[in-house]
Amino acid sequence: MKAITSFEQLEGYREKIKASQKKDLPSVLICFGTGCQANGAVAVADAFQEEIVKKGLKVGVNIGLKTTGCHGYCENGPLVVLRPKDVLYLKVKPKDVPEIVEKSLQNDTIVERLIYKDVNTKETIAAYHEIPFYKYQKRIALRNIGNVDPKSIDDYILSDGYKGLAKALTMKPDDIIAEVEKSGLRGRGGGGFPAGTKWRSCRAVDSDVRYVMCNGDEGDPGAFMDRSIMEGDPHSVIEGMIIGGYAVGAKQGYIYVRDEYPLAVKNLQAALADARAFGFLGKSVLGTGFDFDIKISRGGGAFVCGESSALMRSLEGKVGEPRAKYIRSVEKGLYDKPSVLNNVETWGNIPVIMQNGAEWYASFGTKGSKGTKVFSLVGKVNNTGLVEVPMGITVRELVEKIGGGILGGKKFKAVQTGGPSGGCIPEAESDLPVDFDSLTAAGSMMGSGGIIVMDENTCMVDVAKYFIGFLVEESCGKCTPCRDGLPRMHKILSDITEGNGKEGDIATLEELCDVLTYAALCGLGSSAANPVHSTIRYFREEYEAHIRDKKCPAGVCKSLITYSIDASKCTGCTLCSKKCPQGCITGERKQAHVIDKSKCIKCGVCKDVCNFDAVRIE
Amino acid sequence: MEKITITIDGKTVEAIKDQPVLMAAKENGIDIPALCHHPELENSGGSCRVCLVEAIQGGRSRIVTSCNYPVRKGLEIRTDTEQVRNIRKGVIELLLCRVPDSEVIQNLAAKYGIKEPRFFTDEGESDRNKCIACSLCTQVCEDVVGVSAISMQNRGRDKAPGTPYHKDSSVCIGCGACAYACPTNAISMKDEKGVRKIWGKKFKMVACSVCGKPYIPEAQVNWIVRTTGKERSFFDKCPDHR
């Protein structure tokens, strides 16, 4: 490929590949995200390849076939999408492929058993965009994911890729910044700092060298927004960074990716090589005289390196530890030079903001939080996965409309947002709009966008203990409150869940919360108290039940519960006694059974297998 | 050096722009407890969190560490409010949990009315002894001495300084700067019969030609001679007899 050296050439190239595309060609799109690949997507793709040849057809002539990034509905993978029909097949196995080719590609019928079936309404839906999980989404950051082949720069260019860059390069840097400011885009990594303001401050600092960086060190348990973007649409991140580099006056960009994301690294590397070959990176980008390149830096596996100052130290090759940020990174960041660090999703939004304008972007979302946000919706909901919705959607809408309600028809108890140092919001508050300011006011935070849904069988003290335990492991150990405070907090929470809680423990926890919030060095430590603080705020009575009554109302904490069999419900089917690993359930056939509590290890198998709801937890 | 005035505890004082608030306070006779900051080390501080103060700037108040918070125009500092005292006391209590045997921390805790920590203590959990993981030792070794014989290892509660793989360091010169810099006397250094023992390694010492007292490790002399070009004969006598 000869490098493109002008905007006209880029448009010419786009027209050329557009013209070479066969219109309305029946096409198969196979999700090649990490989740679907783990579920066997590679074998499915091979099966399609084989079957198409077997039928005497040709890929690209009679049938289109490509692999794409993650559709977000990973639990139902491998996903196969048919275009232009807009049909989505779930959990596709290689053995399903001949039938799909025959029925849906050579003919116009649907393979009923592979389409979505709503657990609530029992309705089956074939059309991708009619499935509730997708219907209520507004995909801006995820606009190309699932549509383009991440390894094909042509595919990205076909989807209007690098149009935003071409437009930006005709503008003055200050005008680009003004546009980003006007869009209201706030940092998607958790801080929610206005991106345009950050860029302007960096540009204003007098320096020969400036840097732009992308934070791809996504570490929150259960969160995979950034991975999905880096894997599925790497060019959008690269294009955003080139625009950012031009706007702030940087010549070098860095993408810091956690090493546990091998596919993201691979796809980014391929995309960078292609972007260089096409002249989007390197000397004189698109013939404008602006030089810019991007390097990938792989993280070493520390959660704290997602924190901006620790990330920069790690990028410099030092131990990834945070530093005091009284002097901001926009003044003294990477190698003490003015630097802009934005998250993957933030960068991914930039090209489309440039292309469609700030007003278009600002038309989505709320007053203080513009645009859309990608969430990783997980936990006890029927539909889990990655979803992108306009800011301001309520927690309840997310859980009920997109998530399809709570699994097994149980009661919705709370959501935990913002990752391990986020907070819990109870069901009663779930009409709260999801945006930066509302979540913070409710004692939680947006964080990077993790949303964990909890049902009535979740113990909130246990939840707080889990997250504090995670943070104990991930604390870098540099400052006293986080290093030495979190283990003490964890011990108190463990005592409470084990029935050793004391009067005054709640007050002591609150005191420790204050020490962490006000005295910790970095964002990890100062927000680490959120899980405890928010659960005490909304579920104090649950703490009190553990401490005073030695009871776990949700029936989770093993030391505080006992299993017994309700004789009025037990039919004496003997199933539980057969399954009990301790052999401590006895009783005659067709007679009520009894659990020997002295031997019971509270594993819950009896409750799981009982068909008559006769096993009680107290 | 631009001189500006700031307010500390209601007192108007003169300070140098960008200098740490802790130093400005010290120069004006206002004492703020601090452990992990060393005036000779530009990047030290920010780790122990004992020197917390309330900083009010531009109408915004927040709790900051005075050892690395820069003096700026219009800054107002409060070192002894109820909130500052409570948070600082909380930090000291946690330090006491970490190193209950440290006299330095015991004394500091006593000043803040802490008799016994309310939480479990770390005694006997590791060989890190009285170390509060402030990293002054590793910073001195890297930034002042320039050998980087020790570095901070592990993370979280296990964070502590050490030589690579806890083996004898091939680059340590036995100078003991780490031990001198340590705020809690956590680094063991013993000089006996002309031999210094530190970080598990033994260093032969050079004796003063006047008083005969071994006073400096040979390896340190070699290092200084090699890196600064100083005459070797300079080290024949100890500082008292030069």
PDB file of C-alpha atoms in Angstrom, chain A residues 307-551:
ATOM      1  CA  GLU A 307      -4.424   4.991  38.058  1.00  0.00           C
ATOM      2  CA  SER A 308      -3.018   7.780  35.935  1.00  0.00           C
ATOM      3  CA  SER A 309       0.188   8.640  37.786  1.00  0.00           C
ATOM      4  CA  ALA A 310       1.048   4.971  38.383  1.00  0.00           C
ATOM      5  CA  LEU A 311       0.403   4.253  34.708  1.00  0.00           C
ATOM      6  CA  MET A 312       2.868   6.938  33.682  1.00  0.00           C
ATOM      7  CA  ARG A 313       5.547   5.633  36.021  1.00  0.00           C
ATOM      8  CA  SER A 314       5.018   2.138  34.682  1.00  0.00           C
ATOM      9  CA  LEU A 315       5.214   3.452  31.113  1.00  0.00           C
ATOM     10  CA  GLU A 316       8.551   5.027  31.992  1.00  0.00           C
ATOM     11  CA  GLY A 317       9.768   1.585  33.024  1.00  0.00           C
ATOM     12  CA  LYS A 318       9.586   2.250  36.755  1.00  0.00           C
ATOM     13  CA  VAL A 319       7.557   0.506  39.420  1.00  0.00           C
ATOM     14  CA  GLY A 320       3.912   1.354  38.880  1.00  0.00           C
ATOM     15  CA  GLU A 321       3.175   3.439  41.929  1.00  0.00           C
ATOM     16  CA  PRO A 322       1.041   6.540  42.136  1.00  0.00           C
ATOM     17  CA  ARG A 323       2.465   9.909  43.072  1.00  0.00           C
ATOM     18  CA  ALA A 324       0.868  12.978  44.577  1.00  0.00           C
ATOM     19  CA  LYS A 325      -1.028  14.880  41.923  1.00  0.00           C
ATOM     20  CA  TYR A 326      -0.748  18.352  43.333  1.00  0.00           C
ATOM     21  CA  ILE A 327       1.031  19.112  40.077  1.00  0.00           C
ATOM     22  CA  ARG A 328      -1.200  17.829  37.334  1.00  0.00           C
ATOM     23  CA  SER A 329      -0.184  15.483  34.524  1.00  0.00           C
ATOM     24  CA  VAL A 330      -1.198  18.088  31.958  1.00  0.00           C
ATOM     25  CA  GLU A 331       1.712  20.133  33.332  1.00  0.00           C
ATOM     26  CA  LYS A 332       4.124  17.386  34.362  1.00  0.00           C
ATOM     27  CA  GLY A 333       3.096  13.945  33.270  1.00  0.00           C
ATOM     28  CA  LEU A 334       4.991  11.299  31.363  1.00  0.00           C
ATOM     29  CA  TYR A 335       8.753  11.969  31.610  1.00  0.00           C
ATOM     30  CA  ASP A 336       7.708  15.191  33.405  1.00  0.00           C
ATOM     31  CA  LYS A 337       6.303  16.552  30.133  1.00  0.00           C
ATOM     32  CA  PRO A 338       2.786  17.917  29.655  1.00  0.00           C
ATOM     33  CA  SER A 339       0.622  14.888  28.961  1.00  0.00           C
ATOM     34  CA  VAL A 340      -2.942  13.961  28.201  1.00  0.00           C
ATOM     35  CA  LEU A 341      -4.137  10.584  29.389  1.00  0.00           C
ATOM     36  CA  ASN A 342      -7.580   9.473  28.299  1.00  0.00           C
ATOM     37  CA  ASN A 343      -9.340   6.185  28.518  1.00  0.00           C
ATOM     38  CA  VAL A 344      -9.950   3.857  25.530  1.00  0.00           C
ATOM     39  CA  GLU A 345     -13.640   4.705  25.297  1.00  0.00           C
ATOM     40  CA  THR A 346     -12.948   8.448  25.459  1.00  0.00           C
ATOM     41  CA  TRP A 347     -10.528   8.221  22.545  1.00  0.00           C
ATOM     42  CA  GLY A 348     -12.960   6.016  20.624  1.00  0.00           C
ATOM     43  CA  ASN A 349     -15.604   8.742  20.813  1.00  0.00           C
ATOM     44  CA  ILE A 350     -13.361  11.469  19.389  1.00  0.00           C
ATOM     45  CA  PRO A 351     -13.420  10.563  15.657  1.00  0.00           C
ATOM     46  CA  VAL A 352     -17.196  10.461  15.542  1.00  0.00           C
ATOM     47  CA  ILE A 353     -17.488  13.733  17.475  1.00  0.00           C
ATOM     48  CA  MET A 354     -15.204  15.365  14.910  1.00  0.00           C
ATOM     49  CA  GLN A 355     -17.143  13.830  12.082  1.00  0.00           C
ATOM     50  CA  ASN A 356     -20.683  14.558  13.263  1.00  0.00           C
ATOM     51  CA  GLY A 357     -20.021  17.640  15.362  1.00  0.00           C
ATOM     52  CA  ALA A 358     -20.230  18.512  19.021  1.00  0.00           C
ATOM     53  CA  GLU A 359     -23.920  19.388  18.900  1.00  0.00           C
ATOM     54  CA  TRP A 360     -24.847  15.969  17.609  1.00  0.00           C
ATOM     55  CA  TYR A 361     -22.901  14.300  20.427  1.00  0.00           C
ATOM     56  CA  ALA A 362     -24.265  16.649  23.074  1.00  0.00           C
ATOM     57  CA  SER A 363     -27.813  15.838  21.976  1.00  0.00           C
ATOM     58  CA  PHE A 364     -27.477  12.544  23.854  1.00  0.00           C
ATOM     59  CA  GLY A 365     -27.265  12.287  27.609  1.00  0.00           C
ATOM     60  CA  THR A 366     -28.014  14.660  30.454  1.00  0.00           C
ATOM     61  CA  LYS A 367     -27.118  18.239  31.285  1.00  0.00           C
ATOM     62  CA  GLY A 368     -23.877  17.383  33.048  1.00  0.00           C
ATOM     63  CA  SER A 369     -23.048  14.092  31.339  1.00  0.00           C
ATOM     64  CA  LYS A 370     -23.268  14.191  27.581  1.00  0.00           C
ATOM     65  CA  GLY A 371     -23.298  11.337  25.132  1.00  0.00           C
ATOM     66  CA  THR A 372     -23.472   7.652  25.821  1.00  0.00           C
ATOM     67  CA  LYS A 373     -21.621   5.288  28.118  1.00  0.00           C
ATOM     68  CA  VAL A 374     -20.663   1.671  27.703  1.00  0.00           C
ATOM     69  CA  PHE A 375     -21.534  -0.484  30.680  1.00  0.00           C
ATOM     70  CA  SER A 376     -20.620  -3.973  31.558  1.00  0.00           C
ATOM     71  CA  LEU A 377     -23.886  -5.296  32.923  1.00  0.00           C
ATOM     72  CA  VAL A 378     -23.269  -8.424  34.959  1.00  0.00           C
ATOM     73  CA  GLY A 379     -24.608 -10.293  37.951  1.00  0.00           C
ATOM     74  CA  LYS A 380     -28.058 -11.673  38.611  1.00  0.00           C
ATOM     75  CA  VAL A 381     -29.820 -10.448  35.467  1.00  0.00           C
ATOM     76  CA  ASN A 382     -31.175 -12.474  32.583  1.00  0.00           C
ATOM     77  CA  ASN A 383     -29.143 -10.694  29.894  1.00  0.00           C
ATOM     78  CA  THR A 384     -25.581  -9.885  30.790  1.00  0.00           C
ATOM     79  CA  GLY A 385     -22.912  -8.254  28.679  1.00  0.00           C
ATOM     80  CA  LEU A 386     -21.698  -4.995  27.225  1.00  0.00           C
ATOM     81  CA  VAL A 387     -24.289  -2.340  26.570  1.00  0.00           C
ATOM     82  CA  GLU A 388     -24.031   1.245  25.428  1.00  0.00           C
ATOM     83  CA  VAL A 389     -26.812   3.593  26.467  1.00  0.00           C
ATOM     84  CA  PRO A 390     -27.384   7.335  26.598  1.00  0.00           C
ATOM     85  CA  MET A 391     -26.284   8.878  29.892  1.00  0.00           C
ATOM     86  CA  GLY A 392     -29.253   9.438  32.170  1.00  0.00           C
ATOM     87  CA  ILE A 393     -30.953   6.104  31.618  1.00  0.00           C
ATOM     88  CA  THR A 394     -32.142   4.895  35.016  1.00  0.00           C
ATOM     89  CA  VAL A 395     -30.637   1.983  36.884  1.00  0.00           C
ATOM     90  CA  ARG A 396     -34.036   0.297  36.748  1.00  0.00           C
ATOM     91  CA  GLU A 397     -34.271   0.625  32.961  1.00  0.00           C
ATOM     92  CA  LEU A 398     -30.836  -0.917  32.609  1.00  0.00           C
ATOM     93  CA  VAL A 399     -31.731  -3.827  34.838  1.00  0.00           C
ATOM     94  CA  GLU A 400     -35.259  -4.437  33.634  1.00  0.00           C
ATOM     95  CA  LYS A 401     -35.374  -3.406  29.988  1.00  0.00           C
ATOM     96  CA  ILE A 402     -31.897  -4.327  28.774  1.00  0.00           C
ATOM     97  CA  GLY A 403     -31.005  -6.828  31.443  1.00  0.00           C
ATOM     98  CA  GLY A 404     -34.403  -8.494  31.163  1.00  0.00           C
ATOM     99  CA  GLY A 405     -34.969  -8.421  34.919  1.00  0.00           C
ATOM    100  CA  ILE A 406     -33.558 -10.542  37.719  1.00  0.00           C
ATOM    101  CA  LEU A 407     -32.587 -14.152  37.120  1.00  0.00           C
ATOM    102  CA  GLY A 408     -35.061 -16.763  38.254  1.00  0.00           C
ATOM    103  CA  GLY A 409     -37.729 -14.153  39.025  1.00  0.00           C
ATOM    104  CA  LYS A 410     -36.025 -13.212  42.296  1.00  0.00           C
ATOM    105  CA  LYS A 411     -36.232  -9.798  43.945  1.00  0.00           C
ATOM    106  CA  PHE A 412     -33.933  -7.008  42.787  1.00  0.00           C
ATOM    107  CA  LYS A 413     -31.874  -5.850  45.769  1.00  0.00           C
ATOM    108  CA  ALA A 414     -29.101  -3.505  44.641  1.00  0.00           C
ATOM    109  CA  VAL A 415     -26.580  -2.643  41.982  1.00  0.00           C
ATOM    110  CA  GLN A 416     -22.915  -2.096  42.532  1.00  0.00           C
ATOM    111  CA  THR A 417     -21.422   0.422  40.130  1.00  0.00           C
ATOM    112  CA  GLY A 418     -17.975   1.759  39.436  1.00  0.00           C
ATOM    113  CA  GLY A 419     -15.769  -1.246  40.033  1.00  0.00           C
ATOM    114  CA  PRO A 420     -14.284  -2.450  43.332  1.00  0.00           C
ATOM    115  CA  SER A 421     -14.061   1.019  44.772  1.00  0.00           C
ATOM    116  CA  GLY A 422     -17.539   1.943  43.656  1.00  0.00           C
ATOM    117  CA  GLY A 423     -20.610   1.722  45.810  1.00  0.00           C
ATOM    118  CA  CYS A 424     -23.923  -0.050  46.110  1.00  0.00           C
ATOM    119  CA  ILE A 425     -27.233   1.542  45.222  1.00  0.00           C
ATOM    120  CA  PRO A 426     -30.366  -0.121  46.616  1.00  0.00           C
ATOM    121  CA  GLU A 427     -33.419  -1.052  44.584  1.00  0.00           C
ATOM    122  CA  ALA A 428     -35.368   1.764  46.253  1.00  0.00           C
ATOM    123  CA  GLU A 429     -33.002   4.277  44.648  1.00  0.00           C
ATOM    124  CA  SER A 430     -32.949   2.608  41.253  1.00  0.00           C
ATOM    125  CA  ASP A 431     -34.870   5.312  39.459  1.00  0.00           C
ATOM    126  CA  LEU A 432     -31.678   7.267  39.770  1.00  0.00           C
ATOM    127  CA  PRO A 433     -30.336   8.425  36.401  1.00  0.00           C
ATOM    128  CA  VAL A 434     -26.999   6.874  35.546  1.00  0.00           C
ATOM    129  CA  ASP A 435     -24.639   9.788  35.018  1.00  0.00           C
ATOM    130  CA  PHE A 436     -21.406  10.981  36.627  1.00  0.00           C
ATOM    131  CA  ASP A 437     -22.939  13.385  39.132  1.00  0.00           C
ATOM    132  CA  SER A 438     -25.995  11.406  40.220  1.00  0.00           C
ATOM    133  CA  LEU A 439     -23.937   8.296  40.956  1.00  0.00           C
ATOM    134  CA  THR A 440     -21.406  10.267  42.981  1.00  0.00           C
ATOM    135  CA  ALA A 441     -24.182  11.999  44.925  1.00  0.00           C
ATOM    136  CA  ALA A 442     -25.648   8.568  45.725  1.00  0.00           C
ATOM    137  CA  GLY A 443     -22.346   7.496  47.286  1.00  0.00           C
ATOM    138  CA  SER A 444     -21.192   5.394  44.366  1.00  0.00           C
ATOM    139  CA  MET A 445     -19.439   6.353  41.176  1.00  0.00           C
ATOM    140  CA  MET A 446     -19.465   5.874  37.440  1.00  0.00           C
ATOM    141  CA  GLY A 447     -15.986   4.394  37.479  1.00  0.00           C
ATOM    142  CA  SER A 448     -15.206   2.746  34.224  1.00  0.00           C
ATOM    143  CA  GLY A 449     -18.774   1.473  33.892  1.00  0.00           C
ATOM    144  CA  GLY A 450     -19.103  -1.828  35.666  1.00  0.00           C
ATOM    145  CA  ILE A 451     -22.629  -2.605  36.870  1.00  0.00           C
ATOM    146  CA  ILE A 452     -23.151  -5.652  39.020  1.00  0.00           C
ATOM    147  CA  VAL A 453     -26.767  -6.519  39.695  1.00  0.00           C
ATOM    148  CA  MET A 454     -27.601  -8.249  42.969  1.00  0.00           C
ATOM    149  CA  ASP A 455     -30.703 -10.156  43.985  1.00  0.00           C
ATOM    150  CA  GLU A 456     -32.343 -10.826  47.335  1.00  0.00           C
ATOM    151  CA  ASN A 457     -29.904 -13.655  48.060  1.00  0.00           C
ATOM    152  CA  THR A 458     -26.954 -11.265  48.245  1.00  0.00           C
ATOM    153  CA  CYS A 459     -25.554 -10.274  51.626  1.00  0.00           C
ATOM    154  CA  MET A 460     -24.368  -6.691  51.525  1.00  0.00           C
ATOM    155  CA  VAL A 461     -21.799  -7.141  54.303  1.00  0.00           C
ATOM    156  CA  ASP A 462     -20.380 -10.035  52.329  1.00  0.00           C
ATOM    157  CA  VAL A 463     -20.306  -7.853  49.193  1.00  0.00           C
ATOM    158  CA  ALA A 464     -18.385  -5.128  51.027  1.00  0.00           C
ATOM    159  CA  LYS A 465     -15.982  -7.777  52.358  1.00  0.00           C
ATOM    160  CA  TYR A 466     -15.425  -9.143  48.851  1.00  0.00           C
ATOM    161  CA  PHE A 467     -14.497  -5.772  47.354  1.00  0.00           C
ATOM    162  CA  ILE A 468     -12.312  -4.750  50.284  1.00  0.00           C
ATOM    163  CA  GLY A 469     -10.587  -8.129  49.965  1.00  0.00           C
ATOM    164  CA  PHE A 470      -9.916  -7.395  46.295  1.00  0.00           C
ATOM    165  CA  LEU A 471      -8.449  -4.006  47.159  1.00  0.00           C
ATOM    166  CA  VAL A 472      -6.279  -5.475  49.945  1.00  0.00           C
ATOM    167  CA  GLU A 473      -4.686  -7.667  47.276  1.00  0.00           C
ATOM    168  CA  GLU A 474      -4.301  -4.825  44.799  1.00  0.00           C
ATOM    169  CA  SER A 475      -3.095  -2.051  47.106  1.00  0.00           C
ATOM    170  CA  CYS A 476       0.369  -1.035  45.947  1.00  0.00           C
ATOM    171  CA  GLY A 477       1.446  -0.494  49.544  1.00  0.00           C
ATOM    172  CA  LYS A 478       2.890   2.948  49.087  1.00  0.00           C
ATOM    173  CA  CYS A 479       0.687   4.853  51.520  1.00  0.00           C
ATOM    174  CA  THR A 480      -0.309   3.942  55.050  1.00  0.00           C
ATOM    175  CA  PRO A 481      -4.122   4.264  54.928  1.00  0.00           C
ATOM    176  CA  CYS A 482      -4.565   1.949  51.959  1.00  0.00           C
ATOM    177  CA  ARG A 483      -1.778  -0.499  52.812  1.00  0.00           C
ATOM    178  CA  ASP A 484      -2.534  -0.864  56.516  1.00  0.00           C
ATOM    179  CA  GLY A 485      -6.125   0.374  56.717  1.00  0.00           C
ATOM    180  CA  LEU A 486      -7.741  -1.946  54.203  1.00  0.00           C
ATOM    181  CA  PRO A 487      -6.569  -5.171  55.907  1.00  0.00           C
ATOM    182  CA  ARG A 488      -8.011  -3.880  59.215  1.00  0.00           C
ATOM    183  CA  MET A 489     -11.271  -3.042  57.527  1.00  0.00           C
ATOM    184  CA  HIS A 490     -11.326  -6.491  55.946  1.00  0.00           C
ATOM    185  CA  LYS A 491     -10.743  -8.122  59.317  1.00  0.00           C
ATOM    186  CA  ILE A 492     -13.677  -6.278  60.910  1.00  0.00           C
ATOM    187  CA  LEU A 493     -15.932  -7.234  57.991  1.00  0.00           C
ATOM    188  CA  SER A 494     -14.783 -10.859  58.225  1.00  0.00           C
ATOM    189  CA  ASP A 495     -15.519 -10.872  61.941  1.00  0.00           C
ATOM    190  CA  ILE A 496     -18.997  -9.504  61.307  1.00  0.00           C
ATOM    191  CA  THR A 497     -19.783 -12.135  58.668  1.00  0.00           C
ATOM    192  CA  GLU A 498     -18.422 -14.875  60.925  1.00  0.00           C
ATOM    193  CA  GLY A 499     -20.608 -13.916  63.822  1.00  0.00           C
ATOM    194  CA  ASN A 500     -17.843 -12.207  65.788  1.00  0.00           C
ATOM    195  CA  GLY A 501     -19.028  -8.671  65.192  1.00  0.00           C
ATOM    196  CA  LYS A 502     -19.064  -6.318  68.170  1.00  0.00           C
ATOM    197  CA  GLU A 503     -21.116  -3.282  69.105  1.00  0.00           C
ATOM    198  CA  GLY A 504     -19.240  -0.287  67.802  1.00  0.00           C
ATOM    199  CA  ASP A 505     -17.853  -2.069  64.739  1.00  0.00           C
ATOM    200  CA  ILE A 506     -19.965   0.067  62.408  1.00  0.00           C
ATOM    201  CA  ALA A 507     -18.620   3.267  63.963  1.00  0.00           C
ATOM    202  CA  THR A 508     -15.052   1.948  63.756  1.00  0.00           C
ATOM    203  CA  LEU A 509     -15.560   1.070  60.090  1.00  0.00           C
ATOM    204  CA  GLU A 510     -16.866   4.562  59.439  1.00  0.00           C
ATOM    205  CA  GLU A 511     -13.785   6.026  61.113  1.00  0.00           C
ATOM    206  CA  LEU A 512     -11.503   3.911  58.944  1.00  0.00           C
ATOM    207  CA  CYS A 513     -13.540   4.977  55.906  1.00  0.00           C
ATOM    208  CA  ASP A 514     -12.725   8.607  56.724  1.00  0.00           C
ATOM    209  CA  VAL A 515      -9.009   7.897  57.112  1.00  0.00           C
ATOM    210  CA  LEU A 516      -8.966   6.228  53.695  1.00  0.00           C
ATOM    211  CA  THR A 517     -11.082   8.848  51.968  1.00  0.00           C
ATOM    212  CA  TYR A 518      -9.110  11.822  53.232  1.00  0.00           C
ATOM    213  CA  ALA A 519      -5.630  10.484  53.784  1.00  0.00           C
ATOM    214  CA  ALA A 520      -4.944   7.979  50.991  1.00  0.00           C
ATOM    215  CA  LEU A 521      -2.505   8.955  48.289  1.00  0.00           C
ATOM    216  CA  CYS A 522      -4.302   8.041  45.096  1.00  0.00           C
ATOM    217  CA  GLY A 523      -7.758   7.495  43.687  1.00  0.00           C
ATOM    218  CA  LEU A 524      -7.670   3.799  44.433  1.00  0.00           C
ATOM    219  CA  GLY A 525      -7.208   4.368  48.138  1.00  0.00           C
ATOM    220  CA  SER A 526      -9.406   7.403  48.513  1.00  0.00           C
ATOM    221  CA  SER A 527     -12.351   5.665  46.885  1.00  0.00           C
ATOM    222  CA  ALA A 528     -11.650   2.291  48.494  1.00  0.00           C
ATOM    223  CA  ALA A 529     -14.021   3.058  51.349  1.00  0.00           C
ATOM    224  CA  ASN A 530     -17.001   3.386  48.991  1.00  0.00           C
ATOM    225  CA  PRO A 531     -18.118  -0.259  49.165  1.00  0.00           C
ATOM    226  CA  VAL A 532     -18.244  -0.086  52.965  1.00  0.00           C
ATOM    227  CA  HIS A 533     -19.600   3.425  53.190  1.00  0.00           C
ATOM    228  CA  SER A 534     -22.414   2.877  50.718  1.00  0.00           C
ATOM    229  CA  THR A 535     -23.493  -0.466  52.160  1.00  0.00           C
ATOM    230  CA  ILE A 536     -23.594   1.033  55.666  1.00  0.00           C
ATOM    231  CA  ARG A 537     -25.536   3.987  54.298  1.00  0.00           C
ATOM    232  CA  TYR A 538     -28.222   1.914  52.598  1.00  0.00           C
ATOM    233  CA  PHE A 539     -28.093  -1.422  54.432  1.00  0.00           C
ATOM    234  CA  ARG A 540     -27.195  -0.529  58.007  1.00  0.00           C
ATOM    235  CA  GLU A 541     -29.883  -2.864  59.365  1.00  0.00           C
ATOM    236  CA  GLU A 542     -28.182  -5.761  57.621  1.00  0.00           C
ATOM    237  CA  TYR A 543     -24.925  -4.964  59.416  1.00  0.00           C
ATOM    238  CA  GLU A 544     -26.832  -4.681  62.680  1.00  0.00           C
ATOM    239  CA  ALA A 545     -28.549  -8.043  62.142  1.00  0.00           C
ATOM    240  CA  HIS A 546     -25.145  -9.670  61.746  1.00  0.00           C
ATOM    241  CA  ILE A 547     -23.667  -7.943  64.778  1.00  0.00           C
ATOM    242  CA  ARG A 548     -26.579  -7.953  67.249  1.00  0.00           C
ATOM    243  CA  ASP A 549     -28.739 -10.882  66.246  1.00  0.00           C
ATOM    244  CA  LYS A 550     -25.939 -12.983  64.716  1.00  0.00           C
ATOM    245  CA  LYS A 551     -28.127 -13.481  61.661  1.00  0.00           C
TER     246      LYS A 551
END
